[in-house]
Amino acid sequence: MKRFWKITKTEFLTIFKDGGLLLILFGALLIYGTLYPTIYAPQVVRDLPVAVVDLDDTPPSRKLIRMLDATPEAAVRYEVQSLDEARRLFLDRKVYGALYIPEGYEKRILAGEQNQVSLYADGGYFLLYSDFMGAVGKVVGTAGAEVQVGRLTAGGLNPRQAAWTARPVAYNVNILYNPYEGYATAILPAVLILIVQQLLLVGIGMAGGTWYERGTWRRFRDYSAVKLVFAKASAYLFLYIPLVLYMFSFQYSFFGYPMRGDHVDLLLIFLPYLLSAIFLGLTLGALFRRRESSMLVLIVSSVFFLIVSGISWPRQGMPEWIYALGRLVPSSSGIDALVRIRTMGGTLTDVAPEAITLWVLTIVYGTTAVLATRRRTHELQCRALVRRQEPADEAAKNTI
């Protein structure tokens, strides 16, 4: 037991006496966990500046402009006389979209003919494009319904009957798990879970390289690889459980993210998630000989882990072999399980497949960590044996 605590103490000292490790394991986690939610705190786009080209200039067209300006998504900043002027405003980044109302808009309404308006939106920014398109869709739909109700009323129906005829089926939209319909609530919880894994991998890899550079591995070359792995893992688990609970409780509440699910269920999923990530980090850390190698190798892996996790692209759109490959990374199953518990209010039963996958990864990467550590200690033992043998050989030569 003394050896176990000696290893753990050495790992703690390695972390807390190294400014780089402190920045990676603690500073970066707190900075990312606070900075990202702060940047995306508005959640949705509001008052997007747009231009309107109104070639009809009649009461119905002006009403359509006022209705667009009244939506929370769009703000009509410019009313111009041609698409060329709107295009110049767009290229100068003064507007991010334009609504084109053709000449004869009112006449077609009065004649009962099909009418149309044109929408030009900046497809380079998906959120801006979708919000502006949604705002115009609501406005045009409302204007069309008003025209239809007016015709039905003129035909002899009372206003209530006309409204029922214009909208025969009423529907209510209930947004589940994302009440703000915001980008931050949809994306950031998953991103923060991925960040936890990446910082653990980079930090543990740096610590492993530091052990090699400073000769710390030599002090423990005669220790059991199993004891080395579990003692080092205990240090990181002890440090990170409070941090992740802080991020997914206090920060969730502070930034207004949905907080559902039981805290015990959350902890029981975080345990295999953290262990599998720690063991994977220890596997890699036992292979690095320089602390910088961790940054060079693991930072670039973030993009791949982001893709296979399903954050940037849904599972249904992936080839099956890529999805299966992603299951080898703790973050993929961890994101599915933790988001379903914390955001959607799921239970351990609901995420049983993901929990099983995480425990399997814990066993697999725990085994690889032991093997990699045993390889490192065996290498050092062989070197020590060679160094002890060299003076003996030299003495024998001198004697002869």
JSON list of C-alpha atoms in Angstrom, two decimals, residues 132-319:
[
{"chain": "A", "resi": 132, "resn": "PHE", "atom": "CA", "xyz": [-33.68, 34.81, -41.87]},
{"chain": "A", "resi": 133, "resn": "MET", "atom": "CA", "xyz": [-35.39, 32.18, -44.02]},
{"chain": "A", "resi": 134, "resn": "GLY", "atom": "CA", "xyz": [-37.57, 31.19, -41.08]},
{"chain": "A", "resi": 135, "resn": "ALA", "atom": "CA", "xyz": [-38.54, 34.80, -40.38]},
{"chain": "A", "resi": 136, "resn": "VAL", "atom": "CA", "xyz": [-39.52, 35.44, -44.02]},
{"chain": "A", "resi": 137, "resn": "GLY", "atom": "CA", "xyz": [-41.44, 32.16, -44.09]},
{"chain": "A", "resi": 138, "resn": "LYS", "atom": "CA", "xyz": [-43.48, 33.14, -41.04]},
{"chain": "A", "resi": 139, "resn": "VAL", "atom": "CA", "xyz": [-44.20, 36.60, -42.42]},
{"chain": "A", "resi": 140, "resn": "VAL", "atom": "CA", "xyz": [-45.22, 35.38, -45.87]},
{"chain": "A", "resi": 141, "resn": "GLY", "atom": "CA", "xyz": [-47.36, 32.63, -44.38]},
{"chain": "A", "resi": 142, "resn": "THR", "atom": "CA", "xyz": [-49.14, 35.09, -42.10]},
{"chain": "A", "resi": 143, "resn": "ALA", "atom": "CA", "xyz": [-49.69, 37.54, -44.94]},
{"chain": "A", "resi": 144, "resn": "GLY", "atom": "CA", "xyz": [-51.11, 34.79, -47.15]},
{"chain": "A", "resi": 145, "resn": "ALA", "atom": "CA", "xyz": [-53.47, 33.64, -44.39]},
{"chain": "A", "resi": 146, "resn": "GLU", "atom": "CA", "xyz": [-54.72, 37.22, -43.92]},
{"chain": "A", "resi": 147, "resn": "VAL", "atom": "CA", "xyz": [-55.48, 37.50, -47.63]},
{"chain": "A", "resi": 148, "resn": "GLN", "atom": "CA", "xyz": [-57.37, 34.20, -47.57]},
{"chain": "A", "resi": 149, "resn": "VAL", "atom": "CA", "xyz": [-59.37, 35.19, -44.50]},
{"chain": "A", "resi": 150, "resn": "GLY", "atom": "CA", "xyz": [-60.26, 38.50, -46.14]},
{"chain": "A", "resi": 151, "resn": "ARG", "atom": "CA", "xyz": [-61.59, 36.74, -49.23]},
{"chain": "A", "resi": 152, "resn": "LEU", "atom": "CA", "xyz": [-63.60, 34.25, -47.20]},
{"chain": "A", "resi": 153, "resn": "THR", "atom": "CA", "xyz": [-65.08, 37.06, -45.09]},
{"chain": "A", "resi": 154, "resn": "ALA", "atom": "CA", "xyz": [-66.04, 38.96, -48.24]},
{"chain": "A", "resi": 155, "resn": "GLY", "atom": "CA", "xyz": [-67.72, 35.78, -49.47]},
{"chain": "A", "resi": 156, "resn": "GLY", "atom": "CA", "xyz": [-70.10, 35.72, -46.51]},
{"chain": "A", "resi": 157, "resn": "LEU", "atom": "CA", "xyz": [-68.32, 33.78, -43.76]},
{"chain": "A", "resi": 158, "resn": "ASN", "atom": "CA", "xyz": [-67.95, 35.32, -40.34]},
{"chain": "A", "resi": 159, "resn": "PRO", "atom": "CA", "xyz": [-64.35, 35.97, -39.14]},
{"chain": "A", "resi": 160, "resn": "ARG", "atom": "CA", "xyz": [-64.21, 32.81, -36.99]},
{"chain": "A", "resi": 161, "resn": "GLN", "atom": "CA", "xyz": [-65.42, 30.58, -39.80]},
{"chain": "A", "resi": 162, "resn": "ALA", "atom": "CA", "xyz": [-62.99, 32.23, -42.18]},
{"chain": "A", "resi": 163, "resn": "ALA", "atom": "CA", "xyz": [-60.10, 31.64, -39.77]},
{"chain": "A", "resi": 164, "resn": "TRP", "atom": "CA", "xyz": [-61.08, 27.98, -39.35]},
{"chain": "A", "resi": 165, "resn": "THR", "atom": "CA", "xyz": [-61.29, 27.52, -43.10]},
{"chain": "A", "resi": 166, "resn": "ALA", "atom": "CA", "xyz": [-57.93, 29.20, -43.70]},
{"chain": "A", "resi": 167, "resn": "ARG", "atom": "CA", "xyz": [-56.36, 27.02, -41.00]},
{"chain": "A", "resi": 168, "resn": "PRO", "atom": "CA", "xyz": [-58.43, 23.85, -40.73]},
{"chain": "A", "resi": 169, "resn": "VAL", "atom": "CA", "xyz": [-55.93, 22.03, -38.49]},
{"chain": "A", "resi": 170, "resn": "ALA", "atom": "CA", "xyz": [-54.41, 23.92, -35.58]},
{"chain": "A", "resi": 171, "resn": "TYR", "atom": "CA", "xyz": [-51.10, 22.64, -34.28]},
{"chain": "A", "resi": 172, "resn": "ASN", "atom": "CA", "xyz": [-48.80, 23.44, -31.40]},
{"chain": "A", "resi": 173, "resn": "VAL", "atom": "CA", "xyz": [-45.04, 23.08, -31.56]},
{"chain": "A", "resi": 174, "resn": "ASN", "atom": "CA", "xyz": [-43.32, 21.89, -28.38]},
{"chain": "A", "resi": 175, "resn": "ILE", "atom": "CA", "xyz": [-39.52, 22.02, -28.46]},
{"chain": "A", "resi": 176, "resn": "LEU", "atom": "CA", "xyz": [-38.10, 19.18, -26.38]},
{"chain": "A", "resi": 177, "resn": "TYR", "atom": "CA", "xyz": [-34.78, 19.45, -24.49]},
{"chain": "A", "resi": 178, "resn": "ASN", "atom": "CA", "xyz": [-33.87, 22.81, -26.04]},
{"chain": "A", "resi": 179, "resn": "PRO", "atom": "CA", "xyz": [-36.45, 25.36, -24.90]},
{"chain": "A", "resi": 180, "resn": "TYR", "atom": "CA", "xyz": [-34.49, 28.30, -26.38]},
{"chain": "A", "resi": 181, "resn": "GLU", "atom": "CA", "xyz": [-33.99, 26.54, -29.73]},
{"chain": "A", "resi": 182, "resn": "GLY", "atom": "CA", "xyz": [-30.45, 27.77, -29.23]},
{"chain": "A", "resi": 183, "resn": "TYR", "atom": "CA", "xyz": [-27.09, 26.72, -30.60]},
{"chain": "A", "resi": 184, "resn": "ALA", "atom": "CA", "xyz": [-25.38, 26.63, -27.21]},
{"chain": "A", "resi": 185, "resn": "THR", "atom": "CA", "xyz": [-27.90, 24.28, -25.60]},
{"chain": "A", "resi": 186, "resn": "ALA", "atom": "CA", "xyz": [-27.71, 21.94, -28.59]},
{"chain": "A", "resi": 187, "resn": "ILE", "atom": "CA", "xyz": [-23.92, 21.83, -29.01]},
{"chain": "A", "resi": 188, "resn": "LEU", "atom": "CA", "xyz": [-21.96, 22.94, -25.95]},
{"chain": "A", "resi": 189, "resn": "PRO", "atom": "CA", "xyz": [-22.81, 20.12, -23.50]},
{"chain": "A", "resi": 190, "resn": "ALA", "atom": "CA", "xyz": [-21.43, 17.59, -25.99]},
{"chain": "A", "resi": 191, "resn": "VAL", "atom": "CA", "xyz": [-18.40, 19.76, -26.80]},
{"chain": "A", "resi": 192, "resn": "LEU", "atom": "CA", "xyz": [-17.55, 20.17, -23.11]},
{"chain": "A", "resi": 193, "resn": "ILE", "atom": "CA", "xyz": [-17.64, 16.39, -22.62]},
{"chain": "A", "resi": 194, "resn": "LEU", "atom": "CA", "xyz": [-15.23, 16.00, -25.54]},
{"chain": "A", "resi": 195, "resn": "ILE", "atom": "CA", "xyz": [-12.97, 18.72, -24.09]},
{"chain": "A", "resi": 196, "resn": "VAL", "atom": "CA", "xyz": [-12.72, 16.78, -20.80]},
{"chain": "A", "resi": 197, "resn": "GLN", "atom": "CA", "xyz": [-11.43, 13.74, -22.68]},
{"chain": "A", "resi": 198, "resn": "GLN", "atom": "CA", "xyz": [-8.96, 15.68, -24.83]},
{"chain": "A", "resi": 199, "resn": "LEU", "atom": "CA", "xyz": [-7.46, 17.60, -21.91]},
{"chain": "A", "resi": 200, "resn": "LEU", "atom": "CA", "xyz": [-7.05, 14.36, -19.96]},
{"chain": "A", "resi": 201, "resn": "LEU", "atom": "CA", "xyz": [-5.32, 12.67, -22.89]},
{"chain": "A", "resi": 202, "resn": "VAL", "atom": "CA", "xyz": [-2.98, 15.61, -23.53]},
{"chain": "A", "resi": 203, "resn": "GLY", "atom": "CA", "xyz": [-2.27, 16.20, -19.84]},
{"chain": "A", "resi": 204, "resn": "ILE", "atom": "CA", "xyz": [-1.60, 12.54, -18.99]},
{"chain": "A", "resi": 205, "resn": "GLY", "atom": "CA", "xyz": [0.55, 12.21, -22.11]},
{"chain": "A", "resi": 206, "resn": "MET", "atom": "CA", "xyz": [2.57, 15.25, -21.06]},
{"chain": "A", "resi": 207, "resn": "ALA", "atom": "CA", "xyz": [3.01, 13.80, -17.58]},
{"chain": "A", "resi": 208, "resn": "GLY", "atom": "CA", "xyz": [4.23, 10.51, -19.06]},
{"chain": "A", "resi": 209, "resn": "GLY", "atom": "CA", "xyz": [6.76, 12.34, -21.23]},
{"chain": "A", "resi": 210, "resn": "THR", "atom": "CA", "xyz": [7.84, 14.40, -18.22]},
{"chain": "A", "resi": 211, "resn": "TRP", "atom": "CA", "xyz": [8.45, 11.21, -16.24]},
{"chain": "A", "resi": 212, "resn": "TYR", "atom": "CA", "xyz": [10.73, 9.96, -18.98]},
{"chain": "A", "resi": 213, "resn": "GLU", "atom": "CA", "xyz": [12.64, 13.25, -19.39]},
{"chain": "A", "resi": 214, "resn": "ARG", "atom": "CA", "xyz": [13.21, 13.66, -15.64]},
{"chain": "A", "resi": 215, "resn": "GLY", "atom": "CA", "xyz": [14.07, 10.01, -15.03]},
{"chain": "A", "resi": 216, "resn": "THR", "atom": "CA", "xyz": [11.07, 9.45, -12.76]},
{"chain": "A", "resi": 217, "resn": "TRP", "atom": "CA", "xyz": [10.26, 6.18, -14.51]},
{"chain": "A", "resi": 218, "resn": "ARG", "atom": "CA", "xyz": [13.61, 4.78, -13.31]},
{"chain": "A", "resi": 219, "resn": "ARG", "atom": "CA", "xyz": [12.54, 5.18, -9.69]},
{"chain": "A", "resi": 220, "resn": "PHE", "atom": "CA", "xyz": [9.60, 2.86, -10.29]},
{"chain": "A", "resi": 221, "resn": "ARG", "atom": "CA", "xyz": [11.09, 0.36, -12.73]},
{"chain": "A", "resi": 222, "resn": "ASP", "atom": "CA", "xyz": [10.87, -2.45, -10.18]},
{"chain": "A", "resi": 223, "resn": "TYR", "atom": "CA", "xyz": [7.24, -1.70, -9.30]},
{"chain": "A", "resi": 224, "resn": "SER", "atom": "CA", "xyz": [4.28, -3.69, -10.54]},
{"chain": "A", "resi": 225, "resn": "ALA", "atom": "CA", "xyz": [2.82, -2.29, -13.78]},
{"chain": "A", "resi": 226, "resn": "VAL", "atom": "CA", "xyz": [-0.69, -2.88, -12.46]},
{"chain": "A", "resi": 227, "resn": "LYS", "atom": "CA", "xyz": [0.07, -0.89, -9.32]},
{"chain": "A", "resi": 228, "resn": "LEU", "atom": "CA", "xyz": [1.63, 1.92, -11.35]},
{"chain": "A", "resi": 229, "resn": "VAL", "atom": "CA", "xyz": [-1.38, 2.19, -13.64]},
{"chain": "A", "resi": 230, "resn": "PHE", "atom": "CA", "xyz": [-4.03, 2.14, -10.92]},
{"chain": "A", "resi": 231, "resn": "ALA", "atom": "CA", "xyz": [-2.13, 4.52, -8.65]},
{"chain": "A", "resi": 232, "resn": "LYS", "atom": "CA", "xyz": [-1.65, 7.06, -11.44]},
{"chain": "A", "resi": 233, "resn": "ALA", "atom": "CA", "xyz": [-5.30, 6.65, -12.54]},
{"chain": "A", "resi": 234, "resn": "SER", "atom": "CA", "xyz": [-6.49, 7.26, -8.97]},
{"chain": "A", "resi": 235, "resn": "ALA", "atom": "CA", "xyz": [-4.70, 10.62, -8.94]},
{"chain": "A", "resi": 236, "resn": "TYR", "atom": "CA", "xyz": [-6.46, 11.85, -12.09]},
{"chain": "A", "resi": 237, "resn": "LEU", "atom": "CA", "xyz": [-9.81, 10.42, -11.05]},
{"chain": "A", "resi": 238, "resn": "PHE", "atom": "CA", "xyz": [-9.56, 12.17, -7.69]},
{"chain": "A", "resi": 239, "resn": "LEU", "atom": "CA", "xyz": [-8.79, 15.49, -9.41]},
{"chain": "A", "resi": 240, "resn": "TYR", "atom": "CA", "xyz": [-11.36, 15.33, -12.21]},
{"chain": "A", "resi": 241, "resn": "ILE", "atom": "CA", "xyz": [-14.54, 14.04, -10.56]},
{"chain": "A", "resi": 242, "resn": "PRO", "atom": "CA", "xyz": [-15.07, 17.35, -8.64]},
{"chain": "A", "resi": 243, "resn": "LEU", "atom": "CA", "xyz": [-14.23, 19.35, -11.77]},
{"chain": "A", "resi": 244, "resn": "VAL", "atom": "CA", "xyz": [-16.72, 17.61, -14.03]},
{"chain": "A", "resi": 245, "resn": "LEU", "atom": "CA", "xyz": [-19.44, 17.71, -11.39]},
{"chain": "A", "resi": 246, "resn": "TYR", "atom": "CA", "xyz": [-18.83, 21.44, -11.06]},
{"chain": "A", "resi": 247, "resn": "MET", "atom": "CA", "xyz": [-19.05, 21.93, -14.82]},
{"chain": "A", "resi": 248, "resn": "PHE", "atom": "CA", "xyz": [-22.20, 19.87, -15.25]},
{"chain": "A", "resi": 249, "resn": "SER", "atom": "CA", "xyz": [-24.05, 21.18, -12.22]},
{"chain": "A", "resi": 250, "resn": "PHE", "atom": "CA", "xyz": [-23.08, 24.74, -11.30]},
{"chain": "A", "resi": 251, "resn": "GLN", "atom": "CA", "xyz": [-22.16, 25.89, -14.80]},
{"chain": "A", "resi": 252, "resn": "TYR", "atom": "CA", "xyz": [-25.20, 24.21, -16.31]},
{"chain": "A", "resi": 253, "resn": "SER", "atom": "CA", "xyz": [-27.38, 26.11, -13.87]},
{"chain": "A", "resi": 254, "resn": "PHE", "atom": "CA", "xyz": [-25.49, 29.39, -14.32]},
{"chain": "A", "resi": 255, "resn": "PHE", "atom": "CA", "xyz": [-25.83, 29.40, -18.12]},
{"chain": "A", "resi": 256, "resn": "GLY", "atom": "CA", "xyz": [-29.42, 28.16, -18.07]},
{"chain": "A", "resi": 257, "resn": "TYR", "atom": "CA", "xyz": [-28.95, 24.78, -19.74]},
{"chain": "A", "resi": 258, "resn": "PRO", "atom": "CA", "xyz": [-31.65, 22.17, -19.08]},
{"chain": "A", "resi": 259, "resn": "MET", "atom": "CA", "xyz": [-30.78, 20.20, -15.93]},
{"chain": "A", "resi": 260, "resn": "ARG", "atom": "CA", "xyz": [-32.61, 16.90, -15.77]},
{"chain": "A", "resi": 261, "resn": "GLY", "atom": "CA", "xyz": [-31.65, 13.44, -14.66]},
{"chain": "A", "resi": 262, "resn": "ASP", "atom": "CA", "xyz": [-30.36, 12.18, -11.35]},
{"chain": "A", "resi": 263, "resn": "HIS", "atom": "CA", "xyz": [-26.96, 13.27, -10.03]},
{"chain": "A", "resi": 264, "resn": "VAL", "atom": "CA", "xyz": [-26.16, 9.71, -8.98]},
{"chain": "A", "resi": 265, "resn": "ASP", "atom": "CA", "xyz": [-26.86, 8.43, -12.51]},
{"chain": "A", "resi": 266, "resn": "LEU", "atom": "CA", "xyz": [-24.67, 11.21, -13.87]},
{"chain": "A", "resi": 267, "resn": "LEU", "atom": "CA", "xyz": [-21.80, 10.23, -11.55]},
{"chain": "A", "resi": 268, "resn": "LEU", "atom": "CA", "xyz": [-22.18, 6.54, -12.38]},
{"chain": "A", "resi": 269, "resn": "ILE", "atom": "CA", "xyz": [-21.73, 7.34, -16.09]},
{"chain": "A", "resi": 270, "resn": "PHE", "atom": "CA", "xyz": [-18.90, 9.80, -15.50]},
{"chain": "A", "resi": 271, "resn": "LEU", "atom": "CA", "xyz": [-16.96, 7.12, -13.62]},
{"chain": "A", "resi": 272, "resn": "PRO", "atom": "CA", "xyz": [-16.42, 4.72, -16.58]},
{"chain": "A", "resi": 273, "resn": "TYR", "atom": "CA", "xyz": [-16.08, 7.68, -18.96]},
{"chain": "A", "resi": 274, "resn": "LEU", "atom": "CA", "xyz": [-13.26, 9.24, -16.94]},
{"chain": "A", "resi": 275, "resn": "LEU", "atom": "CA", "xyz": [-11.61, 5.88, -16.26]},
{"chain": "A", "resi": 276, "resn": "SER", "atom": "CA", "xyz": [-11.60, 4.87, -19.93]},
{"chain": "A", "resi": 277, "resn": "ALA", "atom": "CA", "xyz": [-10.17, 8.26, -20.96]},
{"chain": "A", "resi": 278, "resn": "ILE", "atom": "CA", "xyz": [-7.56, 8.12, -18.17]},
{"chain": "A", "resi": 279, "resn": "PHE", "atom": "CA", "xyz": [-6.46, 4.60, -19.08]},
{"chain": "A", "resi": 280, "resn": "LEU", "atom": "CA", "xyz": [-6.22, 5.58, -22.74]},
{"chain": "A", "resi": 281, "resn": "GLY", "atom": "CA", "xyz": [-4.09, 8.55, -21.70]},
{"chain": "A", "resi": 282, "resn": "LEU", "atom": "CA", "xyz": [-1.86, 6.31, -19.56]},
{"chain": "A", "resi": 283, "resn": "THR", "atom": "CA", "xyz": [-1.44, 3.94, -22.50]},
{"chain": "A", "resi": 284, "resn": "LEU", "atom": "CA", "xyz": [-0.20, 6.79, -24.68]},
{"chain": "A", "resi": 285, "resn": "GLY", "atom": "CA", "xyz": [1.74, 8.45, -21.86]},
{"chain": "A", "resi": 286, "resn": "ALA", "atom": "CA", "xyz": [3.80, 5.30, -21.33]},
{"chain": "A", "resi": 287, "resn": "LEU", "atom": "CA", "xyz": [4.91, 5.49, -24.97]},
{"chain": "A", "resi": 288, "resn": "PHE", "atom": "CA", "xyz": [5.96, 9.17, -25.11]},
{"chain": "A", "resi": 289, "resn": "ARG", "atom": "CA", "xyz": [9.59, 10.11, -24.44]},
{"chain": "A", "resi": 290, "resn": "ARG", "atom": "CA", "xyz": [9.06, 13.87, -24.73]},
{"chain": "A", "resi": 291, "resn": "ARG", "atom": "CA", "xyz": [6.33, 15.94, -23.13]},
{"chain": "A", "resi": 292, "resn": "GLU", "atom": "CA", "xyz": [5.79, 17.88, -26.37]},
{"chain": "A", "resi": 293, "resn": "SER", "atom": "CA", "xyz": [4.87, 14.66, -28.21]},
{"chain": "A", "resi": 294, "resn": "SER", "atom": "CA", "xyz": [1.52, 14.61, -26.42]},
{"chain": "A", "resi": 295, "resn": "MET", "atom": "CA", "xyz": [0.53, 17.98, -27.85]},
{"chain": "A", "resi": 296, "resn": "LEU", "atom": "CA", "xyz": [1.72, 17.16, -31.35]},
{"chain": "A", "resi": 297, "resn": "VAL", "atom": "CA", "xyz": [-0.02, 13.80, -31.54]},
{"chain": "A", "resi": 298, "resn": "LEU", "atom": "CA", "xyz": [-3.24, 14.33, -29.61]},
{"chain": "A", "resi": 299, "resn": "ILE", "atom": "CA", "xyz": [-4.32, 17.86, -30.48]},
{"chain": "A", "resi": 300, "resn": "VAL", "atom": "CA", "xyz": [-4.90, 16.91, -34.12]},
{"chain": "A", "resi": 301, "resn": "SER", "atom": "CA", "xyz": [-7.03, 13.95, -33.04]},
{"chain": "A", "resi": 302, "resn": "SER", "atom": "CA", "xyz": [-9.66, 16.34, -31.69]},
{"chain": "A", "resi": 303, "resn": "VAL", "atom": "CA", "xyz": [-11.12, 16.88, -35.15]},
{"chain": "A", "resi": 304, "resn": "PHE", "atom": "CA", "xyz": [-11.53, 13.15, -35.76]},
{"chain": "A", "resi": 305, "resn": "PHE", "atom": "CA", "xyz": [-13.07, 12.60, -32.33]},
{"chain": "A", "resi": 306, "resn": "LEU", "atom": "CA", "xyz": [-15.47, 15.49, -32.95]},
{"chain": "A", "resi": 307, "resn": "ILE", "atom": "CA", "xyz": [-16.63, 14.01, -36.26]},
{"chain": "A", "resi": 308, "resn": "VAL", "atom": "CA", "xyz": [-17.18, 10.44, -35.04]},
{"chain": "A", "resi": 309, "resn": "SER", "atom": "CA", "xyz": [-18.93, 11.60, -31.87]},
{"chain": "A", "resi": 310, "resn": "GLY", "atom": "CA", "xyz": [-22.01, 12.68, -33.83]},
{"chain": "A", "resi": 311, "resn": "ILE", "atom": "CA", "xyz": [-21.86, 16.34, -32.75]},
{"chain": "A", "resi": 312, "resn": "SER", "atom": "CA", "xyz": [-21.12, 17.82, -36.14]},
{"chain": "A", "resi": 313, "resn": "TRP", "atom": "CA", "xyz": [-22.94, 15.16, -38.18]},
{"chain": "A", "resi": 314, "resn": "PRO", "atom": "CA", "xyz": [-25.67, 12.74, -37.05]},
{"chain": "A", "resi": 315, "resn": "ARG", "atom": "CA", "xyz": [-25.08, 9.01, -36.83]},
{"chain": "A", "resi": 316, "resn": "GLN", "atom": "CA", "xyz": [-27.71, 8.36, -39.50]},
{"chain": "A", "resi": 317, "resn": "GLY", "atom": "CA", "xyz": [-25.57, 10.21, -42.04]},
{"chain": "A", "resi": 318, "resn": "MET", "atom": "CA", "xyz": [-22.36, 8.30, -41.31]},
{"chain": "A", "resi": 319, "resn": "PRO", "atom": "CA", "xyz": [-21.09, 5.11, -42.93]}
]
